Coordinates of C-alpha atoms and ligand atoms in Angstrom, one line a residue:
M245 CA -2.2 59.8 -3.3
S246 CA -2.4 56.1 -2.9
S247 CA -4.8 54.5 -5.3
D248 CA -8.0 53.4 -3.7
I249 CA -8.4 49.7 -4.2
T250 CA -12.1 50.0 -3.6
A251 CA -12.5 52.2 -6.5
T252 CA -11.1 49.7 -9.0
T253 CA -13.2 47.7 -11.4
A254 CA -11.8 44.6 -9.9
W255 CA -13.2 45.4 -6.5
R256 CA -16.6 46.3 -7.9
K257 CA -16.7 43.1 -9.8
L258 CA -16.0 41.3 -6.5
Q259 CA -18.8 43.1 -4.7
D260 CA -21.3 42.1 -7.4
H261 CA -20.0 38.6 -7.5
H262 CA -20.2 38.3 -3.8
A263 CA -23.9 39.4 -3.9
A264 CA -24.5 36.7 -6.5
I265 CA -22.7 33.7 -4.7
A266 CA -22.7 34.6 -1.0
G267 CA -25.9 32.4 -0.6
R268 CA -24.2 29.3 -2.1
T269 CA -23.2 26.8 0.5
L270 CA -20.2 24.6 0.7
R271 CA -22.5 21.6 0.4
E272 CA -23.8 22.9 -2.9
L273 CA -20.4 23.8 -4.2
F274 CA -19.0 20.3 -3.3
A275 CA -22.1 18.6 -4.8
A276 CA -21.7 20.5 -8.0
D277 CA -18.1 19.5 -8.5
P278 CA -17.0 16.1 -7.2
A279 CA -13.5 16.8 -8.0
R280 CA -13.3 20.0 -6.0
G281 CA -11.5 18.5 -3.1
R282 CA -8.6 17.5 -5.4
E283 CA -8.6 20.4 -7.6
L284 CA -8.6 23.3 -5.2
T285 CA -5.3 22.4 -3.8
L286 CA -1.7 23.2 -4.4
T287 CA 1.7 22.3 -3.2
A288 CA 4.1 24.9 -2.2
A289 CA 7.5 23.7 -1.1
E290 CA 6.7 20.7 1.0
L291 CA 3.2 22.1 2.0
Y292 CA 0.1 20.6 0.7
I293 CA -2.7 23.2 1.0
D294 CA -6.3 22.4 0.5
Y295 CA -8.5 25.6 -0.1
S296 CA -11.5 23.7 -1.4
K297 CA -13.4 24.3 1.8
H298 CA -13.7 28.1 1.0
R299 CA -16.8 29.9 -0.2
V300 CA -15.4 30.5 -3.7
T301 CA -16.1 29.4 -7.3
A302 CA -13.5 29.4 -10.1
E303 CA -14.9 32.8 -11.0
T304 CA -14.2 34.1 -7.5
L305 CA -10.6 33.0 -7.7
D306 CA -10.3 34.7 -11.2
L307 CA -11.6 37.9 -9.8
L308 CA -9.4 37.8 -6.7
V309 CA -6.4 37.4 -8.8
E310 CA -7.6 40.2 -11.0
L311 CA -7.7 42.2 -7.7
A312 CA -4.1 41.3 -6.9
E313 CA -3.1 42.5 -10.3
A314 CA -5.0 45.8 -9.9
A315 CA -3.3 46.3 -6.6
G316 CA 0.1 45.7 -8.2
V317 CA 1.0 42.7 -6.0
P318 CA 3.5 41.3 -8.5
Q319 CA 5.3 44.6 -8.9
R320 CA 5.4 45.2 -5.1
R321 CA 6.6 41.7 -4.4
D322 CA 9.4 42.2 -7.0
A323 CA 10.3 45.5 -5.5
M324 CA 10.7 43.8 -2.0
F325 CA 12.9 41.2 -3.4
E326 CA 15.0 43.9 -5.1
G327 CA 15.6 45.7 -1.9
A328 CA 13.5 48.8 -2.7
H329 CA 12.4 51.1 0.1
I330 CA 8.9 49.8 0.3
N331 CA 8.7 50.6 4.0
T332 CA 8.0 54.2 3.2
S333 CA 7.0 55.7 6.5
E334 CA 10.5 54.6 7.8
N335 CA 12.2 54.9 4.4
R336 CA 13.7 51.5 4.7
A337 CA 14.1 48.4 2.5
V338 CA 12.3 45.3 3.5
G339 CA 14.9 42.5 3.3
H340 CA 13.9 39.6 5.4
V341 CA 13.9 37.4 2.3
A342 CA 17.7 38.2 2.0
L343 CA 18.3 36.5 5.3
R344 CA 17.7 33.1 4.0
L345 CA 19.5 33.4 0.6
P346 CA 22.0 30.8 0.0
R347 CA 25.7 31.8 0.1
D348 CA 26.1 31.8 -3.7
A349 CA 23.0 34.1 -4.3
A350 CA 23.2 37.8 -5.0
A351 CA 21.3 40.6 -3.3
T352 CA 22.1 44.2 -2.9
I353 CA 20.4 46.3 -0.3
D354 CA 21.3 49.9 0.2
G355 CA 24.2 49.5 -2.0
A356 CA 25.8 46.7 0.1
D357 CA 26.2 43.0 -0.6
A358 CA 23.4 41.7 1.6
V359 CA 24.4 38.0 1.1
A360 CA 27.9 38.6 2.2
E361 CA 26.8 40.5 5.2
V362 CA 24.2 38.0 6.2
H363 CA 26.6 34.9 5.9
E364 CA 29.3 36.7 7.7
V365 CA 26.9 37.0 10.7
L366 CA 25.6 33.5 10.2
D367 CA 29.2 32.2 10.3
R368 CA 30.0 34.0 13.5
M369 CA 26.7 32.6 15.0
G370 CA 27.7 29.2 13.8
D371 CA 31.2 29.5 15.3
F372 CA 29.9 30.7 18.6
T373 CA 27.1 28.1 19.0
D374 CA 29.5 25.3 17.9
K375 CA 31.7 26.4 20.9
L376 CA 28.8 26.6 23.1
R377 CA 27.4 23.2 22.1
S378 CA 30.8 21.4 22.3
G379 CA 31.7 22.8 25.6
E380 CA 34.7 24.8 24.3
W381 CA 32.8 28.1 25.5
R382 CA 32.5 27.7 29.2
G383 CA 31.1 29.9 31.9
A384 CA 33.4 32.0 34.2
T385 CA 33.9 29.0 36.6
G386 CA 34.7 26.6 33.9
E387 CA 31.2 24.9 33.8
R388 CA 29.6 24.1 30.5
I389 CA 26.6 26.3 29.5
T390 CA 23.4 24.2 29.7
T391 CA 20.7 26.9 29.6
V392 CA 20.5 30.0 27.3
V393 CA 18.1 32.6 28.5
N394 CA 16.9 34.9 25.7
I395 CA 15.9 38.4 27.0
G396 CA 13.9 40.1 24.4
I397 CA 10.3 41.1 23.5
G398 CA 8.0 41.2 20.5
G399 CA 9.8 40.1 17.5
S400 CA 13.0 39.5 19.6
D401 CA 11.1 36.9 21.6
L402 CA 8.1 35.5 20.0
G403 CA 9.9 33.9 16.9
P404 CA 12.8 32.2 18.8
D405 CA 10.5 31.0 21.5
M406 CA 8.0 29.6 19.1
V407 CA 10.6 27.9 16.9
T408 CA 12.6 26.5 19.8
R409 CA 9.5 24.9 21.2
A410 CA 8.5 23.6 17.8
L411 CA 11.9 22.0 17.2
R412 CA 12.4 20.7 20.8
H413 CA 12.9 17.3 19.2
Y414 CA 16.1 18.6 17.6
A415 CA 17.8 19.8 20.8
D416 CA 20.8 17.5 20.7
A417 CA 23.6 19.2 22.6
G418 CA 22.2 19.3 26.2
I419 CA 21.4 23.0 25.8
S420 CA 17.8 24.2 26.5
A421 CA 16.4 27.8 26.1
R422 CA 14.2 29.9 28.2
F423 CA 12.6 33.2 27.2
V424 CA 12.1 36.2 29.3
S425 CA 10.0 39.1 27.8
N426 CA 7.5 40.7 30.1
I427 CA 8.4 43.7 32.5
D428 CA 6.3 41.9 35.0
P429 CA 9.1 40.7 37.4
A430 CA 7.2 37.4 37.7
D431 CA 8.5 36.4 34.3
L432 CA 12.3 36.8 35.0
I433 CA 11.8 35.5 38.6
A434 CA 10.1 32.3 37.3
K435 CA 12.6 31.8 34.5
L436 CA 15.5 32.1 36.8
T437 CA 14.2 29.6 39.3
G438 CA 16.3 26.5 39.4
L439 CA 19.0 27.9 37.1
D440 CA 22.7 27.6 38.1
P441 CA 24.3 31.0 37.1
A442 CA 27.6 29.1 36.4
R443 CA 25.9 27.2 33.6
T444 CA 23.7 30.0 32.3
L445 CA 24.2 32.3 29.2
F446 CA 22.0 35.3 28.7
I447 CA 21.4 36.4 25.1
V448 CA 20.1 40.0 25.3
A449 CA 18.1 40.3 22.0
S450 CA 16.9 43.8 20.9
K451 CA 17.0 45.3 17.5
T452 CA 17.1 48.8 19.0
F453 CA 18.6 48.0 22.3
S454 CA 16.4 50.6 23.8
T455 CA 13.3 48.6 24.8
L456 CA 12.4 49.2 28.3
E457 CA 11.3 45.7 29.1
T458 CA 14.5 44.2 27.6
L459 CA 16.9 46.6 29.3
T460 CA 15.2 46.3 32.5
N461 CA 15.2 42.5 32.5
A462 CA 18.7 42.3 31.3
T463 CA 19.9 44.6 34.1
A464 CA 18.1 42.6 36.7
A465 CA 19.6 39.3 35.2
R466 CA 23.1 41.0 35.3
R467 CA 22.7 41.7 38.9
W468 CA 21.6 38.1 39.6
L469 CA 24.7 36.8 37.8
V470 CA 27.1 39.3 39.4
A471 CA 25.8 38.5 42.9
A472 CA 26.7 35.0 42.3
L473 CA 29.8 35.0 40.2
G474 CA 31.2 38.6 40.4
E475 CA 31.5 41.4 37.9
D476 CA 34.2 39.7 35.8
A477 CA 31.8 36.8 34.9
V478 CA 29.7 39.1 32.7
A479 CA 31.8 38.6 29.7
K480 CA 31.4 34.9 29.7
H481 CA 27.6 34.9 30.4
F482 CA 26.2 37.8 28.4
V483 CA 26.1 38.2 24.6
A484 CA 23.9 40.6 22.6
V485 CA 21.9 40.6 19.4
S486 CA 21.2 44.0 18.0
T487 CA 21.5 46.5 15.2
N488 CA 22.9 49.1 17.7
A489 CA 26.6 48.5 18.7
E490 CA 26.8 51.7 20.6
R491 CA 24.0 50.9 23.0
V492 CA 25.3 47.4 23.4
E493 CA 28.7 48.6 24.5
A494 CA 27.1 51.3 26.7
F495 CA 25.2 48.4 28.4
G496 CA 28.5 46.7 29.2
I497 CA 28.5 43.8 26.6
D498 CA 31.6 43.5 24.7
T499 CA 30.8 44.0 21.0
N500 CA 33.0 41.1 20.0
H501 CA 30.1 39.1 21.6
M502 CA 27.5 41.0 19.7
F503 CA 25.7 39.5 16.6
G504 CA 24.3 42.2 14.4
F505 CA 21.6 42.7 11.9
W506 CA 20.3 45.5 9.8
D507 CA 17.5 48.1 9.8
W508 CA 16.0 46.5 6.9
V509 CA 14.9 43.5 9.1
G510 CA 11.7 44.3 10.9
G511 CA 11.4 42.9 14.4
R512 CA 8.6 40.6 13.5
Y513 CA 10.5 39.3 10.4
S514 CA 13.7 38.7 12.4
V515 CA 13.6 35.1 13.7
D516 CA 15.8 34.1 10.8
S517 CA 18.4 36.9 11.6
A518 CA 20.8 36.8 14.6
I519 CA 17.6 37.1 16.7
G520 CA 17.6 33.3 16.0
L521 CA 20.8 32.8 18.1
S522 CA 18.9 31.0 20.9
V523 CA 17.4 28.6 18.3
M524 CA 20.8 27.9 16.8
A525 CA 22.4 27.3 20.2
V526 CA 19.7 24.6 21.0
I527 CA 19.5 22.8 17.5
G528 CA 22.8 23.7 15.9
R529 CA 23.9 25.5 12.8
T530 CA 23.2 22.6 10.4
R531 CA 19.5 22.5 11.4
F532 CA 19.3 26.2 11.4
D533 CA 20.5 26.2 7.8
E534 CA 17.7 23.8 7.1
F535 CA 15.3 26.2 8.7
L536 CA 16.6 29.1 6.5
A537 CA 16.5 26.7 3.4
G538 CA 12.8 26.1 4.2
M539 CA 12.0 29.7 4.3
H540 CA 13.9 30.3 1.1
S541 CA 12.0 27.6 -0.7
M542 CA 8.7 29.4 0.1
D543 CA 10.2 32.6 -1.0
R544 CA 11.0 31.2 -4.3
H545 CA 7.5 29.8 -4.7
F546 CA 6.0 33.2 -3.8
A547 CA 8.5 35.0 -6.2
T548 CA 7.9 32.7 -9.2
A549 CA 4.6 30.8 -9.0
P550 CA 1.8 32.3 -11.1
L551 CA -0.6 34.3 -9.1
A552 CA -3.5 31.7 -9.5
E553 CA -1.2 28.9 -8.1
N554 CA 0.8 31.0 -5.6
A555 CA 0.0 29.8 -2.0
P556 CA 0.7 33.1 -0.1
V557 CA -1.1 35.1 -2.9
L558 CA -4.3 32.9 -2.7
L559 CA -4.4 32.7 1.0
G560 CA -3.9 36.4 1.3
L561 CA -6.6 37.0 -1.2
L562 CA -8.9 34.7 0.7
G563 CA -8.2 36.8 3.8
V564 CA -9.3 39.9 2.0
W565 CA -12.4 38.1 0.6
Y566 CA -13.7 37.2 4.0
S567 CA -12.6 40.5 5.7
N568 CA -13.9 42.8 3.2
F569 CA -16.7 41.1 1.4
F570 CA -18.2 39.0 4.1
G571 CA -17.3 41.3 7.0
A572 CA -15.3 38.6 8.9
Q573 CA -13.1 40.1 11.6
S574 CA -10.9 37.3 12.6
R575 CA -9.0 34.2 11.6
A576 CA -8.5 31.2 13.8
V577 CA -5.2 29.5 13.6
L578 CA -5.5 25.9 14.8
P579 CA -2.3 23.8 14.6
Y580 CA -2.9 20.2 15.4
S581 CA 0.5 20.1 16.9
N582 CA 1.2 20.7 20.6
D583 CA 4.7 21.8 19.7
L584 CA 3.2 24.6 17.7
A585 CA 1.5 26.0 20.7
R586 CA 3.1 29.4 20.5
F587 CA 2.4 29.7 16.6
P588 CA -0.8 31.7 16.9
A589 CA 0.9 34.1 19.3
Y590 CA 3.8 34.4 16.9
L591 CA 1.3 35.1 14.1
Q592 CA -0.5 37.6 16.2
Q593 CA 2.6 40.0 16.1
L594 CA 3.5 39.1 12.4
T595 CA 0.0 39.8 11.2
M596 CA -1.5 42.3 13.5
E597 CA 1.5 44.6 13.9
S598 CA 1.9 44.5 10.2
N599 CA -1.6 45.1 9.0
G600 CA -3.4 46.9 11.9
K601 CA -3.3 50.2 10.1
S602 CA -6.0 52.9 9.3
V603 CA -4.1 55.0 6.8
R604 CA -2.6 54.1 3.6
A605 CA 1.1 54.4 2.7
D606 CA 0.6 58.1 1.7
G607 CA -1.2 58.9 4.9
T608 CA -4.7 59.0 3.6
P609 CA -7.4 57.1 5.4
V610 CA -8.1 53.6 4.3
T611 CA -11.5 52.9 2.6
T612 CA -12.1 49.5 3.8
S613 CA -11.3 47.4 6.9
T614 CA -7.7 46.1 7.3
G615 CA -6.0 43.7 9.6
E616 CA -7.4 40.4 10.3
I617 CA -7.4 39.4 14.0
F618 CA -5.5 36.3 14.3
W619 CA -6.0 34.0 17.4
G620 CA -6.0 30.3 18.2
E621 CA -4.9 27.4 20.2
P622 CA -3.6 24.0 19.3
G623 CA -6.1 21.2 18.6
T624 CA -7.4 19.3 20.2
N625 CA -7.4 21.6 23.2
G626 CA -9.3 24.3 21.4
Q627 CA -12.2 21.8 20.6
H628 CA -13.0 21.7 24.3
A629 CA -12.8 25.4 24.7
F630 CA -14.0 27.7 21.9
Y631 CA -15.0 25.5 18.9
Q632 CA -18.7 25.7 20.1
L633 CA -18.5 29.3 18.9
L634 CA -16.9 28.4 15.6
H635 CA -19.6 25.7 14.9
Q636 CA -22.8 27.3 16.1
G637 CA -22.0 31.0 16.9
T638 CA -23.3 33.8 14.8
R639 CA -19.8 35.0 13.5
L640 CA -18.1 33.9 10.5
I641 CA -14.5 32.9 11.4
P642 CA -12.4 31.3 8.7
A643 CA -9.9 28.9 10.1
D644 CA -6.5 27.5 9.2
F645 CA -5.9 23.9 10.2
I646 CA -2.3 22.9 10.3
G647 CA -1.2 19.2 10.6
F648 CA 1.7 16.8 10.0
A649 CA 1.7 13.4 8.4
R650 CA 4.4 12.0 10.7
P651 CA 4.7 12.8 14.4
T652 CA 8.0 13.5 16.0
G653 CA 7.1 10.9 18.7
D654 CA 4.0 8.8 19.1
L655 CA 2.2 6.7 21.6
P656 CA -0.4 4.0 21.3
T657 CA -4.2 4.6 21.9
I658 CA -6.3 3.2 24.8
D659 CA -6.7 -0.3 23.4
G660 CA -3.0 -0.3 22.3
T661 CA -4.0 -0.8 18.6
G662 CA -3.8 2.7 17.1
S663 CA -1.6 5.7 17.2
M664 CA -2.4 8.8 19.2
H665 CA -1.1 10.9 16.3
D666 CA -3.5 9.4 14.0
L667 CA -6.4 10.3 16.4
L668 CA -5.1 13.8 16.5
I669 CA -5.3 14.1 12.8
S670 CA -8.7 12.4 12.5
N671 CA -9.8 15.2 14.9
L672 CA -8.4 17.9 12.5
L673 CA -10.2 16.4 9.5
A674 CA -13.5 15.8 11.4
Q675 CA -13.5 19.6 12.6
S676 CA -12.9 21.1 9.1
E677 CA -15.5 18.6 7.7
V678 CA -18.1 19.5 10.2
L679 CA -17.4 23.2 9.9
A680 CA -17.9 23.0 6.1
F681 CA -20.8 20.6 5.9
G682 CA -22.5 20.8 9.3
K683 CA -25.8 18.8 9.8
T684 CA -29.3 19.8 8.9
A685 CA -32.5 19.7 11.0
D686 CA -33.8 16.9 8.8
E687 CA -30.7 14.9 9.3
I688 CA -31.0 15.3 13.1
R689 CA -34.7 14.5 13.1
A690 CA -34.1 11.4 11.0
E691 CA -32.1 10.2 14.0
G692 CA -35.1 10.3 16.2
T693 CA -34.0 13.3 18.1
D694 CA -36.5 15.1 20.5
P695 CA -38.0 17.8 18.4
A696 CA -37.5 20.4 21.1
V697 CA -33.7 19.7 20.9
V698 CA -33.4 19.6 17.2
P699 CA -32.8 23.4 16.7
H700 CA -29.9 23.2 19.3
K701 CA -28.3 20.4 17.5
V702 CA -28.5 21.9 14.0
M703 CA -24.8 22.5 12.8
P704 CA -25.1 25.4 10.2
G705 CA -21.9 24.4 8.5
N706 CA -20.7 26.6 5.5
R707 CA -17.8 27.8 7.7
P708 CA -14.7 28.0 5.6
S709 CA -11.2 26.7 6.4
T710 CA -7.9 26.1 4.9
T711 CA -6.0 22.8 5.6
I712 CA -2.2 23.0 5.5
F713 CA -0.5 19.6 5.8
A714 CA 3.2 19.0 5.9
P715 CA 5.1 15.7 6.1
M716 CA 6.6 16.4 9.6
L717 CA 7.3 19.3 11.9
T718 CA 11.0 19.8 10.9
P719 CA 13.3 22.9 10.7
G720 CA 12.5 23.0 7.0
T721 CA 8.7 22.9 7.3
I722 CA 8.5 25.4 10.2
G723 CA 10.5 27.7 8.0
Q724 CA 8.1 27.2 5.2
L725 CA 5.1 27.9 7.4
I726 CA 6.6 31.1 8.7
A727 CA 7.4 32.4 5.2
L728 CA 3.9 31.3 4.0
Y729 CA 2.3 33.6 6.5
E730 CA 4.8 36.5 6.0
H731 CA 4.0 36.7 2.5
Q732 CA 0.2 36.4 3.0
V733 CA 0.5 39.4 5.3
F734 CA 2.4 41.2 2.5
V735 CA -0.3 40.5 -0.1
E736 CA -3.0 41.7 2.1
G737 CA -1.1 44.8 2.9
V738 CA -0.5 45.6 -0.8
I739 CA -4.2 45.2 -1.5
W740 CA -5.1 47.5 1.3
G741 CA -2.4 49.9 0.3
I742 CA -0.9 50.2 3.7
D743 CA 2.8 50.0 4.9
S744 CA 3.0 46.6 6.5
F745 CA 6.4 47.3 7.8
D746 CA 6.0 50.1 10.3
Q747 CA 4.4 50.0 13.8
W748 CA 4.0 53.6 14.9
G749 CA 0.9 52.8 16.9
V750 CA 2.9 51.2 19.7
E751 CA 5.0 54.2 20.5
L752 CA 2.5 56.4 22.4
G753 CA 1.7 53.9 25.0
K754 CA 5.4 53.5 25.7
Q755 CA 5.8 57.2 26.2
Q756 CA 2.8 57.4 28.5
A757 CA 4.1 54.5 30.6
L758 CA 7.3 56.3 31.1
A759 CA 5.5 59.5 32.1
L760 CA 3.1 57.7 34.5
A761 CA 5.9 55.6 36.3
P762 CA 7.1 58.4 38.6
I763 CA 3.5 59.5 39.3
L764 CA 2.5 56.0 40.4
T765 CA 5.3 56.0 43.0
G766 CA 5.3 59.7 43.9
T767 CA 3.9 61.3 47.0
E768 CA 2.8 64.7 45.4
S769 CA -1.0 65.0 44.5
V770 CA -1.9 63.4 41.3
P771 CA -1.5 66.0 38.4
H772 CA -4.6 67.6 37.2
E773 CA -3.7 67.0 33.6
L774 CA -4.5 63.3 34.0
D775 CA -8.0 62.4 33.0
S776 CA -10.3 61.5 35.7
S777 CA -10.2 57.9 35.1
T778 CA -6.5 57.5 35.1
G779 CA -6.2 59.9 38.0
T780 CA -8.5 57.9 40.1
L781 CA -6.9 54.6 39.2
V782 CA -3.4 56.1 40.2
D783 CA -4.9 57.1 43.5
W784 CA -6.3 53.7 44.1
Y785 CA -3.0 52.1 43.2
R786 CA -1.1 54.4 45.5
S787 CA -3.3 53.7 48.4
H788 CA -3.1 50.0 47.9
R789 CA 0.6 49.3 46.9
Ligands
F6P864 O1 7.1 47.8 20.4 C1 7.0 47.1 19.3 C2 8.4 46.6 18.8 O2 9.1 47.7 18.3 C3 8.2 45.5 17.9 O3 8.1 45.8 16.6 C4 9.6 44.8 18.2 O4 9.6 43.5 17.7 C5 9.7 44.9 19.7 O5 9.1 46.1 20.0 C6 11.0 44.8 20.3 O6 11.9 45.7 19.8 P1 13.4 45.5 20.0 O7 13.8 44.3 19.3 O8 14.0 46.8 19.4 O9 13.8 45.4 21.5

């Protein structure tokens, strides 16, 4: 039986404490402590994290740390780093932190030398991408490869797509990447548009090599290539990334052109494995090493910093604080960086596939809500779309602001005197300030506002946020950001007592889709076993297709 976190003294103390301080506003908390904005901050690797705009006191933070101790966060963390089978429902180790260990480190997973295995694959990836980038590896007709098309979905797509976009500035070998994931043919058709088969390399990325979307898209891409260049061209234009060599071979890809990883790497934790091959092709192995080093530096922080100064621990605990004590349902992720446009989508899989669970690790029901809903868009675009609800809506939505001190490129403002990047960051700071401190009716009246309009202009404030600043969007800092969120998810999962590393909830829908496909296109009458809604929808589709 998993222990029930809500039955612990630490939880009850937090409930009492919440009742006592929930009414205190951020205005009051800042007025009471002028140093708050300097003190409630920390530096983790290169990230400067300000958590002062949270509805917490020193006592709240102490009690949250007590909760982490009661839940056994340090022990679970250590067990993960030691390669224990903490993914209990699949009886697997959780080893993504071993993917970014330096060559001279030691880690054993399931009796094998994980560091040696990881670096053997990294070396093969490096040799391959060096050849691709230098033009030594050419297509079947002797042309250089200029586009890699990654075909994968979920963790085999979101991570490399997000990172490649984030690091577009580091693309230095004339190779760009496209990403095909959806079984909607529109995706592949659109991504193949304008491509020259002779200059295109497909990376079929699938941990299991059994995912319907990926195999369907890969088969269609293969037909497209063969139609243009013939069957013999496949060997020069298709490589695979997978844990399943047999299926790769059965698909017709030479396993010499396969880059492997292991069942102890979860799909949503795999961008730093061979799943990152497309990233390495675009930015090169040196930059990819910097990306891994960035992740590793956050791992070290997570493994060694005291809980009260540990960024992933604190941010995970704050997630629990709002979810379980304030009843918040979601967290907005607001990168003030257009190049991080896919970061919220990436985080959705990382966080929601990990912590969207209603039973604990031992199969008993959870006793509190789990799984924050992550969503967001880059600033400033979001400001002109959904921030109205963040500012004046009835829901409490904690937000994560992410910004960079230096841009990867900049342009002057309208009058030519300032920098667009500085304007971007002033927007970030303005939004977090207004969310926290708002504007009262008295302040609005004092400006001579029409009394009828005053209530509409009141900005309630007291809306919490974290600000995460990094010097610049680099391979290292994107690695640090990813690891920061990976470990927050871990901390929340441990508190809730769930297995953050399985995803059984996605399976039934896949089976049903396979069962429905022949019915959709069949001519026999719709089977009676179908519920009346699905049956009628099938009829409608059949008569309109
Ligand atoms: O269906 C969910 C899922 O299993 C994800 O966890 C995973 O990232 C994705 O599908 C793709 O799986 P694969 O890499 O095996 O194709």
